Amino acid sequence: MSATTTAAQRVIRFGSAEITFTLITRSRRDLSITVQPNLDVVVVAPGDRTIQEIEEKVRHRAPWIIRQQLRFRDLHPLPVPKRFVGGETHPYMGRQYRLRVLASNRNHVSLRRPFLVVEVKGTPTPDRVRQLLCAWFRERANVAIRRQMSRFLETHPSLRSPDTTLRVRRMARRWGSCAPSGTITLNPELVTVSPSCIEYVIAHELCHRKVMNHGPRFERLLSRVMPDWRARRERLNRVQ
C-alpha cells in the first residue's frame, strides 16, 4: 500500500441494518463501492472526500449493498442446525447416517454403517457430542477437501495461481469464500455433502480467483470448467 493510501473500518446504519465497510482513500477521481464474495464491503474514495460525504454515498447505495450480500449468501445456504442427540440423522459424503451416542471411557467417533457412533467419556451432553463430531468432521474435511481440490486443479491447470492458498475453517453462513488476497476458505461441513457438490464449491471459488464477481464472464469461465455447475448448485441448495 502506497504512502498516499489509507484504510479504515467504518459502520453506518440503514434502517434496522448495520453495514460495516472498509474505507480506502487514495488519489483518484471517483468513489467506488464493491461487495466481495465473502460479504465484505470495500469503499475506495478520493482523498478529498469528507467522511460525511462518503457515508452518505454508502447509505444511498445501502439497498444495493444488502441485495448483493444476500445474493452471495444465498449461493451456498447451509443446512438446518442439528441438535446432536441420538437418533437424528447426520450426512457424510452425501449419505445419511443415524447418530448413536454412547457413554464410554473414551472420547471417540467412528463410522459403523448405518451409524455414526460418538463415544463420550462420562455423561454425554449435546454440547460434548457436537464438539467431538465437529472435530471429527474437521479432520476428515481437511483431508478430503484438499485432496479433491488438488485433483480438480490437476485436470484444470488454467485455474492454478501461485498466490492461491486454501484454508478449511467453519463459517456460520457459507460453504466457501474467496478473498481478494487469494485465500480460499472452505467450510469443513462440506464433507457432509456429495463429492460432486464439494467439487462445485471448489470450482466456484477457484473461478473467483480469476473473476471476483458473478457476472457473465464468471459464468462463462465456470461453465467452461464445469458445464453442469447449475445442476450441482441446485443439488447443494437442496441440502437440509
mmCIF file of C-alpha atoms in Angstrom:
data_model
loop_
_atom_site.group_PDB
_atom_site.id
_atom_site.type_symbol
_atom_site.label_atom_id
_atom_site.label_comp_id
_atom_site.label_asym_id
_atom_site.label_seq_id
_atom_site.Cartn_x
_atom_site.Cartn_y
_atom_site.Cartn_z
ATOM 1 C CA MET A 1 0.000 0.000 0.000
ATOM 2 C CA SER A 2 1.492 3.356 -1.011
ATOM 3 C CA ALA A 3 2.016 6.337 1.274
ATOM 4 C CA THR A 4 -0.908 8.153 -0.376
ATOM 5 C CA THR A 5 -3.351 5.356 0.515
ATOM 6 C CA THR A 6 -5.105 4.893 3.853
ATOM 7 C CA ALA A 7 -7.599 2.301 5.056
ATOM 8 C CA ALA A 8 -10.054 2.211 7.965
ATOM 9 C CA GLN A 9 -13.161 0.353 9.145
ATOM 10 C CA ARG A 10 -16.434 2.313 9.230
ATOM 11 C CA VAL A 11 -20.025 1.465 10.144
ATOM 12 C CA ILE A 12 -23.307 3.058 9.059
ATOM 13 C CA ARG A 13 -26.904 2.270 9.906
ATOM 14 C CA PHE A 14 -29.631 1.863 7.309
ATOM 15 C CA GLY A 15 -32.987 1.321 8.975
ATOM 16 C CA SER A 16 -32.525 -1.719 11.221
ATOM 17 C CA ALA A 17 -29.469 -2.902 9.246
ATOM 18 C CA GLU A 18 -25.852 -2.177 10.058
ATOM 19 C CA ILE A 19 -23.304 -2.039 7.237
ATOM 20 C CA THR A 20 -19.618 -2.388 8.054
ATOM 21 C CA PHE A 21 -17.220 -1.381 5.304
ATOM 22 C CA THR A 22 -13.517 -0.936 4.711
ATOM 23 C CA LEU A 23 -12.795 2.604 3.593
ATOM 24 C CA ILE A 24 -9.733 3.092 1.406
ATOM 25 C CA THR A 25 -8.762 6.634 0.434
ATOM 26 C CA ARG A 26 -6.301 7.348 -2.317
ATOM 27 C CA SER A 27 -5.604 9.743 -5.149
ATOM 28 C CA ARG A 28 -8.426 9.158 -7.630
ATOM 29 C CA ARG A 29 -11.394 10.984 -9.144
ATOM 30 C CA ASP A 30 -14.359 8.709 -8.421
ATOM 31 C CA LEU A 31 -15.760 6.792 -5.450
ATOM 32 C CA SER A 32 -16.437 3.067 -5.882
ATOM 33 C CA ILE A 33 -18.305 0.548 -3.735
ATOM 34 C CA THR A 34 -17.672 -3.196 -4.069
ATOM 35 C CA VAL A 35 -19.309 -6.145 -2.311
ATOM 36 C CA GLN A 36 -16.872 -9.069 -2.192
ATOM 37 C CA PRO A 37 -17.992 -12.724 -2.422
ATOM 38 C CA ASN A 38 -17.023 -13.121 1.272
ATOM 39 C CA LEU A 39 -19.656 -10.390 2.025
ATOM 40 C CA ASP A 40 -17.060 -7.705 2.806
ATOM 41 C CA VAL A 41 -17.877 -4.185 1.609
ATOM 42 C CA VAL A 42 -14.981 -2.120 0.260
ATOM 43 C CA VAL A 43 -15.276 1.606 -0.477
ATOM 44 C CA VAL A 44 -12.477 3.319 -2.392
ATOM 45 C CA ALA A 45 -12.797 7.108 -2.236
ATOM 46 C CA PRO A 46 -10.806 10.173 -3.347
ATOM 47 C CA GLY A 47 -8.727 11.658 -0.559
ATOM 48 C CA ASP A 48 -10.563 14.983 -0.708
ATOM 49 C CA ARG A 49 -13.993 13.484 0.179
ATOM 50 C CA THR A 50 -15.261 14.083 3.704
ATOM 51 C CA ILE A 51 -16.388 11.211 5.928
ATOM 52 C CA GLN A 52 -19.899 12.643 5.836
ATOM 53 C CA GLU A 53 -19.950 12.598 2.027
ATOM 54 C CA ILE A 54 -18.630 9.043 1.892
ATOM 55 C CA GLU A 55 -21.089 7.727 4.474
ATOM 56 C CA GLU A 56 -23.981 9.425 2.683
ATOM 57 C CA LYS A 57 -22.933 7.733 -0.566
ATOM 58 C CA VAL A 58 -22.776 4.338 1.167
ATOM 59 C CA ARG A 59 -26.157 4.967 2.783
ATOM 60 C CA HIS A 60 -27.598 5.858 -0.633
ATOM 61 C CA ARG A 61 -26.277 2.559 -2.053
ATOM 62 C CA ALA A 62 -27.304 0.534 1.027
ATOM 63 C CA PRO A 63 -30.262 -1.249 -0.657
ATOM 64 C CA TRP A 64 -27.953 -2.454 -3.437
ATOM 65 C CA ILE A 65 -25.257 -3.483 -0.927
ATOM 66 C CA ILE A 66 -27.748 -5.535 1.109
ATOM 67 C CA ARG A 67 -29.142 -7.189 -2.045
ATOM 68 C CA GLN A 68 -25.631 -8.162 -3.144
ATOM 69 C CA GLN A 69 -24.771 -9.603 0.262
ATOM 70 C CA LEU A 70 -27.994 -11.629 0.300
ATOM 71 C CA ARG A 71 -27.278 -12.889 -3.212
ATOM 72 C CA PHE A 72 -23.780 -14.027 -2.271
ATOM 73 C CA ARG A 73 -25.087 -15.597 0.944
ATOM 74 C CA ASP A 74 -27.896 -17.449 -0.843
ATOM 75 C CA LEU A 75 -25.482 -19.090 -3.272
ATOM 76 C CA HIS A 76 -24.425 -21.545 -0.557
ATOM 77 C CA PRO A 77 -27.163 -21.780 2.111
ATOM 78 C CA LEU A 78 -26.207 -24.059 4.978
ATOM 79 C CA PRO A 79 -28.282 -26.885 6.473
ATOM 80 C CA VAL A 80 -30.647 -26.501 9.409
ATOM 81 C CA PRO A 81 -28.641 -26.725 12.671
ATOM 82 C CA LYS A 82 -28.562 -30.138 14.357
ATOM 83 C CA ARG A 83 -29.408 -30.921 17.999
ATOM 84 C CA PHE A 84 -26.641 -33.551 18.386
ATOM 85 C CA VAL A 85 -28.795 -36.145 20.113
ATOM 86 C CA GLY A 86 -29.051 -39.874 19.456
ATOM 87 C CA GLY A 87 -31.416 -40.954 16.711
ATOM 88 C CA GLU A 88 -31.153 -37.914 14.445
ATOM 89 C CA THR A 89 -29.524 -38.289 11.044
ATOM 90 C CA HIS A 90 -26.248 -36.684 10.008
ATOM 91 C CA PRO A 91 -24.941 -36.589 6.440
ATOM 92 C CA TYR A 92 -21.416 -37.587 5.480
ATOM 93 C CA MET A 93 -20.124 -37.524 1.894
ATOM 94 C CA GLY A 94 -23.673 -37.389 0.594
ATOM 95 C CA ARG A 95 -25.026 -40.323 2.632
ATOM 96 C CA GLN A 96 -27.228 -40.204 5.720
ATOM 97 C CA TYR A 97 -26.085 -41.868 8.952
ATOM 98 C CA ARG A 98 -28.048 -42.248 12.165
ATOM 99 C CA LEU A 99 -26.318 -40.781 15.211
ATOM 100 C CA ARG A 100 -25.657 -43.207 18.055
ATOM 101 C CA VAL A 101 -24.401 -41.634 21.288
ATOM 102 C CA LEU A 102 -22.733 -43.870 23.888
ATOM 103 C CA ALA A 103 -21.338 -43.231 27.358
ATOM 104 C CA SER A 104 -17.810 -44.595 27.341
ATOM 105 C CA ASN A 105 -14.407 -44.488 28.983
ATOM 106 C CA ARG A 106 -13.021 -42.604 25.955
ATOM 107 C CA ASN A 107 -13.896 -39.840 23.513
ATOM 108 C CA HIS A 108 -14.116 -41.336 20.043
ATOM 109 C CA VAL A 109 -16.057 -41.018 16.774
ATOM 110 C CA SER A 110 -16.382 -43.834 14.261
ATOM 111 C CA LEU A 111 -18.400 -44.710 11.181
ATOM 112 C CA ARG A 112 -20.216 -48.030 11.536
ATOM 113 C CA ARG A 113 -22.789 -48.146 8.778
ATOM 114 C CA PRO A 114 -25.563 -47.198 9.046
ATOM 115 C CA PHE A 115 -24.475 -45.444 12.265
ATOM 116 C CA LEU A 116 -22.220 -42.550 13.120
ATOM 117 C CA VAL A 117 -21.112 -43.544 16.611
ATOM 118 C CA VAL A 118 -19.990 -40.940 19.123
ATOM 119 C CA GLU A 119 -18.494 -42.276 22.336
ATOM 120 C CA VAL A 120 -18.347 -39.713 25.120
ATOM 121 C CA LYS A 121 -16.245 -40.075 28.237
ATOM 122 C CA GLY A 122 -18.585 -39.670 31.184
ATOM 123 C CA THR A 123 -22.106 -38.356 30.755
ATOM 124 C CA PRO A 124 -22.919 -37.492 27.109
ATOM 125 C CA THR A 125 -24.313 -33.999 26.533
ATOM 126 C CA PRO A 126 -25.371 -32.456 23.206
ATOM 127 C CA ASP A 127 -22.598 -29.886 23.529
ATOM 128 C CA ARG A 128 -19.918 -32.539 24.073
ATOM 129 C CA VAL A 129 -21.288 -34.639 21.191
ATOM 130 C CA ARG A 130 -21.203 -31.537 18.998
ATOM 131 C CA GLN A 131 -17.566 -30.825 19.924
ATOM 132 C CA LEU A 132 -16.420 -34.372 19.189
ATOM 133 C CA LEU A 133 -18.394 -34.660 15.974
ATOM 134 C CA CYS A 134 -17.285 -31.261 14.669
ATOM 135 C CA ALA A 135 -13.645 -32.143 15.391
ATOM 136 C CA TRP A 136 -14.084 -35.433 13.536
ATOM 137 C CA PHE A 137 -15.667 -33.671 10.561
ATOM 138 C CA ARG A 138 -12.883 -31.058 10.514
ATOM 139 C CA GLU A 139 -10.214 -33.766 10.461
ATOM 140 C CA ARG A 140 -11.981 -35.663 7.669
ATOM 141 C CA ALA A 141 -12.732 -32.433 5.796
ATOM 142 C CA ASN A 142 -9.130 -31.233 5.817
ATOM 143 C CA VAL A 143 -8.025 -34.384 4.047
ATOM 144 C CA ALA A 144 -10.992 -34.809 1.688
ATOM 145 C CA ILE A 145 -11.281 -31.172 0.585
ATOM 146 C CA ARG A 146 -7.561 -30.692 -0.025
ATOM 147 C CA ARG A 147 -7.367 -33.962 -1.948
ATOM 148 C CA GLN A 148 -10.364 -33.045 -4.097
ATOM 149 C CA MET A 149 -9.056 -29.552 -4.792
ATOM 150 C CA SER A 150 -5.690 -30.993 -5.816
ATOM 151 C CA ARG A 151 -7.374 -33.429 -8.199
ATOM 152 C CA PHE A 152 -9.538 -30.690 -9.704
ATOM 153 C CA LEU A 153 -6.508 -28.474 -10.358
ATOM 154 C CA GLU A 154 -4.705 -31.391 -11.988
ATOM 155 C CA THR A 155 -7.476 -31.578 -14.615
ATOM 156 C CA HIS A 156 -7.949 -27.777 -14.843
ATOM 157 C CA PRO A 157 -4.444 -26.297 -14.623
ATOM 158 C CA SER A 158 -5.676 -22.977 -16.069
ATOM 159 C CA LEU A 159 -7.183 -22.233 -12.648
ATOM 160 C CA ARG A 160 -3.854 -22.569 -10.876
ATOM 161 C CA SER A 161 -2.493 -19.388 -9.321
ATOM 162 C CA PRO A 162 0.779 -19.137 -7.362
ATOM 163 C CA ASP A 163 -0.747 -16.858 -4.708
ATOM 164 C CA THR A 164 -3.813 -19.031 -4.048
ATOM 165 C CA THR A 165 -3.931 -20.505 -0.561
ATOM 166 C CA LEU A 166 -6.529 -22.845 0.916
ATOM 167 C CA ARG A 167 -7.779 -22.934 4.471
ATOM 168 C CA VAL A 168 -10.534 -25.084 5.919
ATOM 169 C CA ARG A 169 -12.466 -23.197 8.570
ATOM 170 C CA ARG A 170 -16.042 -23.291 9.790
ATOM 171 C CA MET A 171 -18.282 -20.465 8.626
ATOM 172 C CA ALA A 172 -21.735 -19.837 10.018
ATOM 173 C CA ARG A 173 -23.406 -18.819 6.768
ATOM 174 C CA ARG A 174 -21.484 -20.091 3.788
ATOM 175 C CA TRP A 175 -19.924 -23.151 2.155
ATOM 176 C CA GLY A 176 -16.973 -21.212 0.778
ATOM 177 C CA SER A 177 -15.465 -17.806 0.096
ATOM 178 C CA CYS A 178 -12.611 -16.270 -1.850
ATOM 179 C CA ALA A 179 -10.807 -13.180 -0.588
ATOM 180 C CA PRO A 180 -9.069 -10.677 -2.902
ATOM 181 C CA SER A 181 -5.783 -11.653 -1.215
ATOM 182 C CA GLY A 182 -6.041 -15.084 -2.836
ATOM 183 C CA THR A 183 -7.164 -17.051 0.212
ATOM 184 C CA ILE A 184 -9.931 -19.562 -0.471
ATOM 185 C CA THR A 185 -11.799 -20.603 2.669
ATOM 186 C CA LEU A 186 -13.910 -23.757 2.571
ATOM 187 C CA ASN A 187 -16.297 -24.872 5.273
ATOM 188 C CA PRO A 188 -15.419 -28.258 6.814
ATOM 189 C CA GLU A 189 -19.149 -29.067 6.732
ATOM 190 C CA LEU A 190 -18.666 -29.600 3.006
ATOM 191 C CA VAL A 191 -17.632 -33.126 3.959
ATOM 192 C CA THR A 192 -21.318 -33.774 4.675
ATOM 193 C CA VAL A 193 -22.388 -33.298 1.038
ATOM 194 C CA SER A 194 -21.706 -35.395 -2.040
ATOM 195 C CA PRO A 195 -18.281 -35.281 -3.739
ATOM 196 C CA SER A 196 -19.845 -33.682 -6.847
ATOM 197 C CA CYS A 197 -21.197 -30.808 -4.720
ATOM 198 C CA ILE A 198 -17.842 -30.376 -2.999
ATOM 199 C CA GLU A 199 -16.227 -30.158 -6.418
ATOM 200 C CA TYR A 200 -18.759 -27.498 -7.468
ATOM 201 C CA VAL A 201 -17.873 -25.265 -4.491
ATOM 202 C CA ILE A 202 -14.164 -25.757 -5.181
ATOM 203 C CA ALA A 203 -14.627 -24.827 -8.842
ATOM 204 C CA HIS A 204 -16.789 -21.850 -7.894
ATOM 205 C CA GLU A 205 -14.192 -20.386 -5.543
ATOM 206 C CA LEU A 206 -11.267 -21.121 -7.875
ATOM 207 C CA CYS A 207 -13.065 -19.224 -10.635
ATOM 208 C CA HIS A 208 -13.299 -16.259 -8.264
ATOM 209 C CA ARG A 209 -9.507 -16.126 -8.370
ATOM 210 C CA LYS A 210 -9.947 -15.060 -11.982
ATOM 211 C CA VAL A 211 -13.216 -13.094 -11.707
ATOM 212 C CA MET A 212 -14.281 -11.583 -8.365
ATOM 213 C CA ASN A 213 -17.975 -11.255 -9.174
ATOM 214 C CA HIS A 214 -20.885 -13.314 -10.516
ATOM 215 C CA GLY A 215 -21.267 -11.583 -13.862
ATOM 216 C CA PRO A 216 -21.366 -13.116 -17.362
ATOM 217 C CA ARG A 217 -17.587 -13.518 -17.536
ATOM 218 C CA PHE A 218 -17.592 -15.523 -14.300
ATOM 219 C CA GLU A 219 -20.418 -17.772 -15.508
ATOM 220 C CA ARG A 220 -18.655 -18.391 -18.831
ATOM 221 C CA LEU A 221 -15.487 -19.439 -17.012
ATOM 222 C CA LEU A 222 -17.366 -21.694 -14.604
ATOM 223 C CA SER A 223 -19.344 -23.243 -17.476
ATOM 224 C CA ARG A 224 -16.111 -23.975 -19.311
ATOM 225 C CA VAL A 225 -14.546 -25.904 -16.421
ATOM 226 C CA MET A 226 -17.821 -27.407 -15.136
ATOM 227 C CA PRO A 227 -20.645 -27.468 -17.718
ATOM 228 C CA ASP A 228 -23.187 -28.908 -15.253
ATOM 229 C CA TRP A 229 -22.483 -26.452 -12.420
ATOM 230 C CA ARG A 230 -26.090 -25.214 -12.263
ATOM 231 C CA ALA A 231 -27.383 -28.729 -11.600
ATOM 232 C CA ARG A 232 -24.750 -29.266 -8.920
ATOM 233 C CA ARG A 233 -25.611 -25.922 -7.307
ATOM 234 C CA GLU A 234 -29.274 -26.900 -7.271
ATOM 235 C CA ARG A 235 -28.437 -30.182 -5.512
ATOM 236 C CA LEU A 236 -26.317 -28.317 -2.979
ATOM 237 C CA ASN A 237 -29.094 -25.798 -2.329
ATOM 238 C CA ARG A 238 -31.481 -28.652 -1.530
ATOM 239 C CA VAL A 239 -29.250 -29.983 1.259
ATOM 240 C CA GLN A 240 -31.062 -29.930 4.593
#
